[in-house]
mmCIF file of C-alpha atoms in Angstrom:
data_model
loop_
_atom_site.group_PDB
_atom_site.id
_atom_site.type_symbol
_atom_site.label_atom_id
_atom_site.label_comp_id
_atom_site.label_asym_id
_atom_site.label_seq_id
_atom_site.Cartn_x
_atom_site.Cartn_y
_atom_site.Cartn_z
ATOM 1 C CA ALA A 722 23.125 6.899 35.403
ATOM 2 C CA ILE A 723 26.702 6.313 36.550
ATOM 3 C CA ARG A 724 26.267 2.547 36.398
ATOM 4 C CA GLU A 725 24.938 2.758 32.836
ATOM 5 C CA ALA A 726 27.847 4.949 31.717
ATOM 6 C CA HIS A 727 30.611 2.771 33.221
ATOM 7 C CA ALA A 728 32.596 2.517 29.965
ATOM 8 C CA VAL A 729 32.658 6.293 29.500
ATOM 9 C CA LEU A 730 32.819 7.492 33.082
ATOM 10 C CA GLY A 731 35.164 4.813 34.380
ATOM 11 C CA PRO A 732 38.356 6.134 32.758
ATOM 12 C CA LEU A 733 37.408 9.740 33.538
ATOM 13 C CA LEU A 734 36.733 9.018 37.218
ATOM 14 C CA LEU A 735 39.950 7.022 37.497
ATOM 15 C CA ARG A 736 41.900 9.968 36.074
ATOM 16 C CA VAL A 737 40.288 12.368 38.547
ATOM 17 C CA LEU A 738 40.945 10.060 41.497
ATOM 18 C CA ARG A 739 44.548 9.410 40.465
ATOM 19 C CA ARG A 740 45.226 13.097 39.976
ATOM 20 C CA ALA A 741 43.746 13.903 43.373
ATOM 21 C CA ALA A 742 45.825 11.177 45.028
ATOM 22 C CA VAL A 743 49.091 12.070 43.282
ATOM 23 C CA ASP A 744 49.213 15.858 43.332
ATOM 24 C CA GLY A 745 46.370 16.854 45.592
ATOM 25 C CA ALA A 746 44.537 18.509 42.690
ATOM 26 C CA GLY A 747 41.149 17.189 43.683
ATOM 27 C CA GLY A 748 39.015 20.133 42.582
ATOM 28 C CA GLY A 749 35.892 18.036 42.171
ATOM 29 C CA LEU A 750 36.588 16.154 45.373
ATOM 30 C CA GLU A 751 37.279 19.412 47.193
ATOM 31 C CA SER A 752 33.945 20.774 46.001
ATOM 32 C CA LEU A 753 32.166 17.655 47.228
ATOM 33 C CA ARG A 754 34.007 17.714 50.554
ATOM 34 C CA GLY A 755 33.205 21.424 50.961
ATOM 35 C CA ALA A 756 29.516 20.864 50.273
ATOM 36 C CA LEU A 757 29.390 17.954 52.716
ATOM 37 C CA SER A 758 31.226 20.009 55.318
ATOM 38 C CA ARG A 759 28.702 22.838 55.024
ATOM 39 C CA LEU A 760 25.853 20.351 55.478
ATOM 40 C CA VAL A 761 27.513 18.896 58.568
ATOM 41 C CA VAL A 762 28.145 22.365 60.040
ATOM 42 C CA GLU A 763 24.463 23.173 59.617
ATOM 43 C CA GLY A 764 23.456 19.878 61.231
ATOM 44 C CA GLN A 765 25.830 20.550 64.122
ATOM 45 C CA ARG A 766 24.417 24.046 64.527
ATOM 46 C CA ARG A 767 20.923 22.558 64.850
ATOM 47 C CA ALA A 768 22.267 19.936 67.316
ATOM 48 C CA GLU A 769 21.189 17.138 64.971
ATOM 49 C CA LEU A 770 24.743 15.958 64.296
ATOM 50 C CA ARG A 771 27.543 15.163 66.684
ATOM 51 C CA ARG A 772 29.725 18.087 67.704
ATOM 52 C CA ASP A 773 32.653 16.213 69.216
ATOM 53 C CA VAL A 774 34.306 15.848 65.784
ATOM 54 C CA GLU A 775 35.144 18.652 63.353
ATOM 55 C CA ALA A 776 32.704 19.009 60.466
ATOM 56 C CA SER A 777 35.549 18.972 57.949
ATOM 57 C CA PHE A 778 36.741 15.579 59.202
ATOM 58 C CA LEU A 779 33.242 14.102 59.127
ATOM 59 C CA ALA A 780 32.946 15.364 55.538
ATOM 60 C CA GLU A 781 36.294 13.711 54.711
ATOM 61 C CA LEU A 782 34.979 10.394 56.022
ATOM 62 C CA ALA A 783 31.840 10.624 53.909
ATOM 63 C CA CYS A 784 33.834 11.626 50.825
ATOM 64 C CA ALA A 785 36.337 8.804 51.362
ATOM 65 C CA THR A 786 33.479 6.326 51.559
ATOM 66 C CA LEU A 787 32.114 7.536 48.236
ATOM 67 C CA VAL A 788 35.534 7.364 46.593
ATOM 68 C CA ALA A 789 36.161 3.866 47.961
ATOM 69 C CA ALA A 790 32.832 2.562 46.656
ATOM 70 C CA LEU A 791 33.411 4.142 43.250
ATOM 71 C CA GLY A 792 36.916 2.682 43.157
ATOM 72 C CA HIS A 793 35.608 -0.834 43.777
ATOM 73 C CA TRP A 794 32.957 -0.357 41.115
ATOM 74 C CA LEU A 795 35.476 0.989 38.600
ATOM 75 C CA ARG A 796 37.609 -2.131 39.035
ATOM 76 C CA ASP A 797 34.598 -4.429 38.874
ATOM 77 C CA PRO A 798 31.376 -3.196 37.214
ATOM 78 C CA ARG A 799 29.522 -6.052 38.955
ATOM 79 C CA TYR A 800 30.227 -4.427 42.328
ATOM 80 C CA PRO A 801 26.824 -3.661 43.916
ATOM 81 C CA LEU A 802 27.304 0.109 43.861
ATOM 82 C CA ASP A 803 23.673 1.029 44.561
ATOM 83 C CA ALA A 804 23.409 -1.292 47.545
ATOM 84 C CA ARG A 805 26.782 -0.263 48.957
ATOM 85 C CA MET A 806 26.018 3.441 48.620
ATOM 86 C CA CYS A 807 22.702 2.981 50.466
ATOM 87 C CA GLN A 808 24.408 0.896 53.137
ATOM 88 C CA ALA A 809 27.233 3.422 53.504
ATOM 89 C CA ALA A 810 24.756 6.299 53.810
ATOM 90 C CA ALA A 811 22.914 4.475 56.587
ATOM 91 C CA VAL A 812 26.085 3.646 58.526
ATOM 92 C CA ILE A 813 27.562 7.126 58.124
ATOM 93 C CA GLY A 814 24.228 8.712 59.023
ATOM 94 C CA ASP A 815 24.063 6.662 62.216
ATOM 95 C CA GLY A 816 27.600 7.707 63.126
ATOM 96 C CA LEU A 817 26.950 11.391 62.464
ATOM 97 C CA ARG A 818 23.762 11.714 64.500
ATOM 98 C CA ALA A 819 24.052 13.492 67.807
ATOM 99 C CA SER A 820 21.992 10.749 69.469
ATOM 100 C CA SER A 821 24.699 8.191 68.636
ATOM 101 C CA ILE A 822 26.975 9.892 71.161
ATOM 102 C CA SER A 823 24.523 9.922 74.060
ATOM 103 C CA ALA A 824 23.586 6.269 73.405
ATOM 104 C CA GLN A 825 27.223 5.261 73.891
ATOM 105 C CA LEU A 826 27.725 7.216 77.131
#
């Protein structure tokens, strides 16, 4: 849906991202980061996700990845947003899993 609405959503998303970057007023981004953080906390509680890094920071990383991919897509609608989002989810998921820590030790 986002890809199909590039002309309409592009300027709106750019405004939101610029506002968040300039004055820290990232209400939508804060909501997303908060939701991601709660999910990570729950995963950490169940020992499914790594506990050596704060949940809020892991949520920041995931949110930053989303913003970066959207930024590339906003500058170039040919950017493979779907593929990059799937790839990013896989890489981030691998890095968040608790088993990724024990495999490295």
